[in-house]
Short mmCIF file of C-alpha atoms in Angstrom, two decimals:
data_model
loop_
_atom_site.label_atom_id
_atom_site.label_comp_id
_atom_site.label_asym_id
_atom_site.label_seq_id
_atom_site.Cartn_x
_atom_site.Cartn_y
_atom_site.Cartn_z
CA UNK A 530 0.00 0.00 0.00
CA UNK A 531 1.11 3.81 -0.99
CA UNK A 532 0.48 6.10 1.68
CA UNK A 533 1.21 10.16 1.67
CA UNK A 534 3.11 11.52 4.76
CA UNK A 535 -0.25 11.68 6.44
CA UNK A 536 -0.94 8.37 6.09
CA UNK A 537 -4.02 8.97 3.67
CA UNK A 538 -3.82 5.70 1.29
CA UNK A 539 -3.13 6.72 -2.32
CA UNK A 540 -2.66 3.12 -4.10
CA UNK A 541 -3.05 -0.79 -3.35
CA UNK A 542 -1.57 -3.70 -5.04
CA UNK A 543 -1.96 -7.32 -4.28
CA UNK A 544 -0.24 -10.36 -5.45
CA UNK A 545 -0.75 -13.99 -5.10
CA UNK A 546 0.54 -15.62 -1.87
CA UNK A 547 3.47 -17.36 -3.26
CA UNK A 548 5.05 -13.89 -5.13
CA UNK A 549 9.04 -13.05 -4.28
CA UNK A 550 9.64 -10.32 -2.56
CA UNK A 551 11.86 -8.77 -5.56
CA UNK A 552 9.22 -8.97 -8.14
CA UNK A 553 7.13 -7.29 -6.00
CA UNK A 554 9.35 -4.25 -4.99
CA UNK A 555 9.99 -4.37 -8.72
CA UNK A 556 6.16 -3.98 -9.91
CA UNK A 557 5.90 -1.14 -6.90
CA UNK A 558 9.03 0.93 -8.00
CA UNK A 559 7.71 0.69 -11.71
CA UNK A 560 4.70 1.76 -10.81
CA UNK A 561 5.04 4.96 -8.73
CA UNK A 562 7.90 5.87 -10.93
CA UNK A 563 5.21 7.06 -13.58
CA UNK A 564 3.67 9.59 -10.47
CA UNK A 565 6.71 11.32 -10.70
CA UNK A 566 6.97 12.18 -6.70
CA UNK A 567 10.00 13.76 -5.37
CA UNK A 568 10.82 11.47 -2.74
CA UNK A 569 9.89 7.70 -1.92
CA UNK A 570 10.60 6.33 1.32
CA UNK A 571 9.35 2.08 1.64
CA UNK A 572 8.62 1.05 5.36
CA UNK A 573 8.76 -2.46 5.28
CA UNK A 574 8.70 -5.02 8.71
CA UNK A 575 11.47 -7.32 9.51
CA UNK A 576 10.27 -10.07 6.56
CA UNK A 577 12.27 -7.30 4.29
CA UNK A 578 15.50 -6.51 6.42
CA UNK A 579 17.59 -8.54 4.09
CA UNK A 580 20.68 -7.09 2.99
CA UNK A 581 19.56 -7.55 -0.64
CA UNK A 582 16.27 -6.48 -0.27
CA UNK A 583 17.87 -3.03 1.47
CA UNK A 584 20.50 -2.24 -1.37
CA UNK A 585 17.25 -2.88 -3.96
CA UNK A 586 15.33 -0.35 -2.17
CA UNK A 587 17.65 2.13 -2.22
CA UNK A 588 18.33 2.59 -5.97
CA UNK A 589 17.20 5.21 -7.71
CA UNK A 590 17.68 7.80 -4.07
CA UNK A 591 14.94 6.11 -2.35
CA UNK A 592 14.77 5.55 1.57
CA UNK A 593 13.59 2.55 3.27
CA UNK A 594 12.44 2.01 6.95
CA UNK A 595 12.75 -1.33 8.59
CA UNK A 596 11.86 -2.67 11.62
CA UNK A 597 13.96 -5.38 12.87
CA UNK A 598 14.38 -8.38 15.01
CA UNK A 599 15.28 -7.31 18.51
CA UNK A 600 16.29 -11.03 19.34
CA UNK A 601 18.56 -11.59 16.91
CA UNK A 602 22.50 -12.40 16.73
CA UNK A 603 23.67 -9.73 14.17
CA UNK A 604 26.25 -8.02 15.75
CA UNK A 605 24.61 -4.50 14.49
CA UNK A 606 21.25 -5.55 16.83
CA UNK A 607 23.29 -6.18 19.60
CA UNK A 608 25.83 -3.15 19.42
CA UNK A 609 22.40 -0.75 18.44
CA UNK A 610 20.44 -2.34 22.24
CA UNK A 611 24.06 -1.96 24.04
CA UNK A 612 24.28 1.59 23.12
CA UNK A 613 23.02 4.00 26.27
CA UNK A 614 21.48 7.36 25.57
CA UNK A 615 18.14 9.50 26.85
CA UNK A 616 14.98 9.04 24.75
CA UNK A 617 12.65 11.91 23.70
CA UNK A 618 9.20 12.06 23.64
CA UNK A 619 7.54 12.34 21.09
CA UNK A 620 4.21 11.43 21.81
CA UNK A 621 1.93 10.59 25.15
CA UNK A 622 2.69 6.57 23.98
CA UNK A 623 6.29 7.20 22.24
CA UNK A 624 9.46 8.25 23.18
CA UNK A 625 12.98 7.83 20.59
CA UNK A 626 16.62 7.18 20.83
CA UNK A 627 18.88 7.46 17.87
CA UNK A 628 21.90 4.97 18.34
CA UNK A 629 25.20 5.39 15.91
CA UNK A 630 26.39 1.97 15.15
CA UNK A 631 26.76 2.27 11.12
CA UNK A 632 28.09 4.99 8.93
CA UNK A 633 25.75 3.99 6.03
CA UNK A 634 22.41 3.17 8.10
CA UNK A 635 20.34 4.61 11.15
CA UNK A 636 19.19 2.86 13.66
CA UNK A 637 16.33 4.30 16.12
CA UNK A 638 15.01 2.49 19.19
CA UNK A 639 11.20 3.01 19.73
CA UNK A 640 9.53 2.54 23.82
CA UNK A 641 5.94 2.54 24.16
CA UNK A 642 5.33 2.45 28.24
CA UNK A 643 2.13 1.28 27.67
CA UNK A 644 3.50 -1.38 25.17
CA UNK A 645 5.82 -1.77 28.04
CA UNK A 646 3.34 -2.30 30.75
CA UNK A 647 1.54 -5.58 28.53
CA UNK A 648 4.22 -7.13 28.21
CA UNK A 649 5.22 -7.23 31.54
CA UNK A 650 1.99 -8.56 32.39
CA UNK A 651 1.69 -11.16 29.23
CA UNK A 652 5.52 -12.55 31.15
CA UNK A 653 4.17 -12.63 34.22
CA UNK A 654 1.35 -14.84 33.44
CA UNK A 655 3.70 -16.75 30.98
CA UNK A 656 5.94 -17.13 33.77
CA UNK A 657 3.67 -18.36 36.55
CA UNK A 658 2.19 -21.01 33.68
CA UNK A 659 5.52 -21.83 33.59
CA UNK A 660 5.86 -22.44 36.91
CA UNK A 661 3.22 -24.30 37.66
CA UNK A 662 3.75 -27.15 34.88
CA UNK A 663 7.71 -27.71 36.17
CA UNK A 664 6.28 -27.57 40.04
CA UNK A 665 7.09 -30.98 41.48
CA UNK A 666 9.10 -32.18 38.24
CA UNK A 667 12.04 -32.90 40.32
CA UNK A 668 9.97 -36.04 41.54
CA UNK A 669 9.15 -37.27 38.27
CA UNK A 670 11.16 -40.12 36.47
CA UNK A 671 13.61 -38.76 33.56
CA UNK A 672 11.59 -40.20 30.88
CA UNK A 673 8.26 -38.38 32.72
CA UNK A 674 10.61 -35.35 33.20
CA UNK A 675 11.93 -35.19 28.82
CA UNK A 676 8.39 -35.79 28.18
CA UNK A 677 7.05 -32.93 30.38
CA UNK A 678 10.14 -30.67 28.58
CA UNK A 679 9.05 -31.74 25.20
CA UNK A 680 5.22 -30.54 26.04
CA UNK A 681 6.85 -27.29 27.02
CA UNK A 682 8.73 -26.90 24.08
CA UNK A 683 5.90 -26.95 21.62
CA UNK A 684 4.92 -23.70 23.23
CA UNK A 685 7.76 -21.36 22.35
CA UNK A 686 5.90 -18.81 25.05
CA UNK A 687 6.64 -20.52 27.70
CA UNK A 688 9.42 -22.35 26.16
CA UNK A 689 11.87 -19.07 26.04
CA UNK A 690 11.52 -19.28 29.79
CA UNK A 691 12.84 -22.59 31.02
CA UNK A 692 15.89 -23.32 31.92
CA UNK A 693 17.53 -27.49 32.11
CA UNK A 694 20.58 -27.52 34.50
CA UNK A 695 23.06 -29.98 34.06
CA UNK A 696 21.44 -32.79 36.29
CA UNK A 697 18.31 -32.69 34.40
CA UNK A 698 16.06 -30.58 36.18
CA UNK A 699 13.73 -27.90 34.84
CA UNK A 700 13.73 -24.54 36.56
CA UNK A 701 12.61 -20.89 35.28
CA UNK A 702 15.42 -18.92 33.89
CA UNK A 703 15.84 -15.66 35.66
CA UNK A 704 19.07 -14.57 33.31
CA UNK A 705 16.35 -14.72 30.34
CA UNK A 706 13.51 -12.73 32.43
CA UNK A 707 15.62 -10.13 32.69
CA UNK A 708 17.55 -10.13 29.19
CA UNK A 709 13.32 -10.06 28.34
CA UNK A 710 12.27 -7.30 30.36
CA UNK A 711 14.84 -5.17 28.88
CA UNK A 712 12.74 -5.69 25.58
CA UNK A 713 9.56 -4.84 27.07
CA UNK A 714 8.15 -2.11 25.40
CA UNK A 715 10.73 -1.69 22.44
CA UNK A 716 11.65 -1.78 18.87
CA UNK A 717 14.08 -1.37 16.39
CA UNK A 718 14.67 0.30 13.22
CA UNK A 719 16.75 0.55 10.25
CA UNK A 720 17.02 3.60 8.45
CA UNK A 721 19.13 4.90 4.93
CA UNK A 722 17.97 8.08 4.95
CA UNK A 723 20.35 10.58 6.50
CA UNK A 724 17.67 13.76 6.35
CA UNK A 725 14.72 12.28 8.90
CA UNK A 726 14.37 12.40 11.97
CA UNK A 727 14.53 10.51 14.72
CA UNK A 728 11.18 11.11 14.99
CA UNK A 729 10.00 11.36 11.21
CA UNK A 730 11.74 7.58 11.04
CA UNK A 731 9.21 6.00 14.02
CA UNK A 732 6.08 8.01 12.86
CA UNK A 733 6.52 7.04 9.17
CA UNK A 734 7.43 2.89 10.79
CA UNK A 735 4.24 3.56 13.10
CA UNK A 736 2.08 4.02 9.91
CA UNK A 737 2.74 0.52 8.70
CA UNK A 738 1.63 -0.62 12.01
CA UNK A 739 -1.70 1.54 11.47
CA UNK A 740 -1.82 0.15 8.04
CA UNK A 741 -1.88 -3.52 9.31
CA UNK A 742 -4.44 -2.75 11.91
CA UNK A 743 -6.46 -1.01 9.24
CA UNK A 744 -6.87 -4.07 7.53
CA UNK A 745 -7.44 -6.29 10.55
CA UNK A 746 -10.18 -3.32 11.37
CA UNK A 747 -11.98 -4.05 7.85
CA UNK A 748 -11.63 -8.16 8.55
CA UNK A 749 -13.12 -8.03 11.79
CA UNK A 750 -15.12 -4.59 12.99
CA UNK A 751 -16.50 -3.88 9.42
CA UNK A 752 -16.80 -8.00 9.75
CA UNK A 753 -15.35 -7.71 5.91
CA UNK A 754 -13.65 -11.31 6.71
CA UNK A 755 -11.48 -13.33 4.40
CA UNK A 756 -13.32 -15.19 2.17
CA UNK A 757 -12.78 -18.03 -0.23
CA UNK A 758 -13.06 -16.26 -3.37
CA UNK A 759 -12.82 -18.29 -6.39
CA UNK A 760 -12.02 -15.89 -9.27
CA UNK A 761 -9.16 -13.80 -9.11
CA UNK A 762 -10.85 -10.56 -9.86
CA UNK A 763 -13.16 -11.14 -7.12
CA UNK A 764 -10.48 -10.90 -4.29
CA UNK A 765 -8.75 -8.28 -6.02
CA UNK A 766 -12.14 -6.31 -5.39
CA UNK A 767 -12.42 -7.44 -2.04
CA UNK A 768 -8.97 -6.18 -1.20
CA UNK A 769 -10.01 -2.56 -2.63
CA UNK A 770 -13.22 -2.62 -0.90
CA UNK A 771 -11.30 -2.85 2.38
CA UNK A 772 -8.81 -0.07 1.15
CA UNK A 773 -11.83 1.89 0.48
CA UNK A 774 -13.04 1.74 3.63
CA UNK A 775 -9.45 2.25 5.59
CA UNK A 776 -9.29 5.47 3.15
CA UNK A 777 -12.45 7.24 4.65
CA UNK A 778 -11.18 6.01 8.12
CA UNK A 779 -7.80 7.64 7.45
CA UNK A 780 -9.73 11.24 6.48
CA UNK A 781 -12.14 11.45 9.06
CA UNK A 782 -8.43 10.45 11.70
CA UNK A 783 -6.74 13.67 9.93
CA UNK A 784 -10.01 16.03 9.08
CA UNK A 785 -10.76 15.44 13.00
CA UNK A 786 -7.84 15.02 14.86
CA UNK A 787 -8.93 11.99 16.66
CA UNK A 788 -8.46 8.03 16.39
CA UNK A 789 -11.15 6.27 14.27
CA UNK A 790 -11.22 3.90 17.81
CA UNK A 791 -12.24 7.05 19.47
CA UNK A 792 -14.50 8.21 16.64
CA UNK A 793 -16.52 4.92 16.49
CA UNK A 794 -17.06 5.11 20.42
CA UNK A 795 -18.74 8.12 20.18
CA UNK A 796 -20.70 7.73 16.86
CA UNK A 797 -21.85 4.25 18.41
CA UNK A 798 -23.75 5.62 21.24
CA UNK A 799 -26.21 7.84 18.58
CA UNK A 800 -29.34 5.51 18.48
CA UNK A 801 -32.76 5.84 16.75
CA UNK A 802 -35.96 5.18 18.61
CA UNK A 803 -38.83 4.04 17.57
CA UNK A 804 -42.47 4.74 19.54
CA UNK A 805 -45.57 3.90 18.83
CA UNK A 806 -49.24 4.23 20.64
CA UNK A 807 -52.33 5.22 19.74
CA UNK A 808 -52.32 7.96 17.27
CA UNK A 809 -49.43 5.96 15.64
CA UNK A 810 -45.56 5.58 14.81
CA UNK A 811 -42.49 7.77 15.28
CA UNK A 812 -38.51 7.25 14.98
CA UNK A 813 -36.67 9.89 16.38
CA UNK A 814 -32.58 9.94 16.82
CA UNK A 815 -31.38 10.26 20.54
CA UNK A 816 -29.85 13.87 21.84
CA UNK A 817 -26.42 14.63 20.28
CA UNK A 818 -23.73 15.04 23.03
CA UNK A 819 -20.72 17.24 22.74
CA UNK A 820 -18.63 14.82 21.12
CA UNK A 821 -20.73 14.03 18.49
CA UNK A 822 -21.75 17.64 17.40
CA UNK A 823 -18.15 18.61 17.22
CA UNK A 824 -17.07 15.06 15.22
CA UNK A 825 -20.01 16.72 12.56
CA UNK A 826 -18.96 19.92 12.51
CA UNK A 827 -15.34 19.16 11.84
CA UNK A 828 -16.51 16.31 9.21
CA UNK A 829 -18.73 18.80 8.09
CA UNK A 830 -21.74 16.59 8.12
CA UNK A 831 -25.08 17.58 8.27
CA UNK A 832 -26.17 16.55 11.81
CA UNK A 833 -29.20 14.01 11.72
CA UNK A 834 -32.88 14.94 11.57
CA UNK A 835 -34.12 14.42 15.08
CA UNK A 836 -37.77 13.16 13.60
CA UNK A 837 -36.77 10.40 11.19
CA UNK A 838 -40.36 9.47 10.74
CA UNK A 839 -43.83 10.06 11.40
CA UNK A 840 -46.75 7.58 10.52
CA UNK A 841 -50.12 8.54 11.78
CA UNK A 842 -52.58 5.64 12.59
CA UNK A 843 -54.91 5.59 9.44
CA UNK A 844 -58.30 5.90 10.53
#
């Protein structure tokens, strides 16, 4: 998906599922070559951080934006979390920290606290699941004991989290709780442009995020969910239908100022009665609150008739 610095949605392409990811980037950088814009930057997850894939995408003076593994080996990962440094806010949920560890590439670690926060929690509960499937393991045969380990290891959740000393026995691994918690909150990315920001780079890598929840928004609250089309034009129009809809989402976000999350809440509680008695029928729309006049103002909506209809009992 093409999206302005905004994050308005400008173009959608799909491909079938079994597609490489150069042909792709290929059809892409064909395509908005023929628009003619000034500047392209590609924010791409970790699927794309090859080293490949990252000298393709920056031919022709195009940027890219990665996010990358934060459990991985590469000696840049490791240097780039090793680095100290303050962060700066940049939102009530965001704060950056640039960290120099190349002389070609950026690398910027995002914290969300309350990203932080759930996954503290999610460990916590991991780790007392944990704890209670290894309680009293010591007892338990070695066979009973390697079959008990190979339960836990289908179950990479709780899996990261146990520890085998060298007799045999199973215990929780503290070193790994806290190498964890040192993640909790965080991620990483991968920059070539030298001209963004700190903050420019995590706000343009925070729109793919938005992007991705957009479409599990259309699968699941607009209950647009997948479907097993048989014609290939037919999910091709399915997939714009849902880019329609996360296009109208995006302009009422940046017309209003406000989350579509937000937006919904409010719209949701408008309701439409319906009475009837004697002398007949009549629907009428509930009181507007605050919220809700100023969400049609700024949309520049009409607001609702309050009588939506009135049927007099024929006599």
């Amino acid at each position: 998906m093409a999206v302005t610095r905004d994050g308005i949605p400008v173009r959608v392409w799909c491909w079938p599922g079994n597609t490489g990811d150069s042909a792709l980037i290929r059809q892409v950088k064909d395509d908005m070559r023929d628009w003619t814009l000034s500047k392209i930057v590609w924010v791409a997850d970790r699927g794309f951080s090859s080293e490949r894939n990252r000298r393709y995408l920056r031919q022709g003076d195009h940027a890219y934006i990665i996010g990358e593994k934060l459990r991985s080996d590469s000696p840049e990962i490791k240097a780039a979390l090793s680095r100290q440094g303050r962060y700066t806010t940049i939102a009530a949920n965001m704060r950056v920290k640039e960290v120099k560890v190349s002389e070609t590439e950026r690398f910027v670690i995002c914290h969300n606290p309350d990203g932080a926060e759930r996954d503290a929690h999610i460990r916590t509960q991991l780790i007392a699941q944990l704890q209670e499937l290894i309680d009293g393991s010591d007892t338990l045969s070695v066979m009973k004991r390697g079959e008990l380990r190979g339960k836990i290891s289908t179950k990479p959740g709780l899996h990261r989290f146990l520890r085998v000393t060298p007799g045999g026995l199973l215990r929780i691994d503290k070193a790994k709780i806290k190498a964890e918690a040192n993640l909790d909150g965080k991620y990483l990315l991968r920059c070539s442009d030298p001209h963004l920001s700190a903050a420019d780079i995590a706000v343009g890598y925070k729109q793919l995020l938005e992007v991705e929840r957009g479409w599990r928004d259309m699968k699941q609250i607009l209950d647009l969910r997948p479907v097993c089309h048989r014609l290939e034009e037919r999910i091709r129009a399915h997939v714009v239908l849902c880019w329609l809809a996360l296009l109208l989402i995006r302009i009422i976000e940046t017309t209003t100022g406000d989350t579509w999350h937000n937006i919904r809440r409010d719209l949701q509680r408008l309701h439409v009665g319906t009475f009837t008695g004697p002398t007949g029928l009549f629907r009428q729309r509930s009181d507007l609150s605050k919220p809700q006049q100023d969400l049609f103002a700024k949309l520049a909506i009409p607001t609702p008739k309050q009588m939506i209809e009135l049927a007099p009992t024929s006599r």
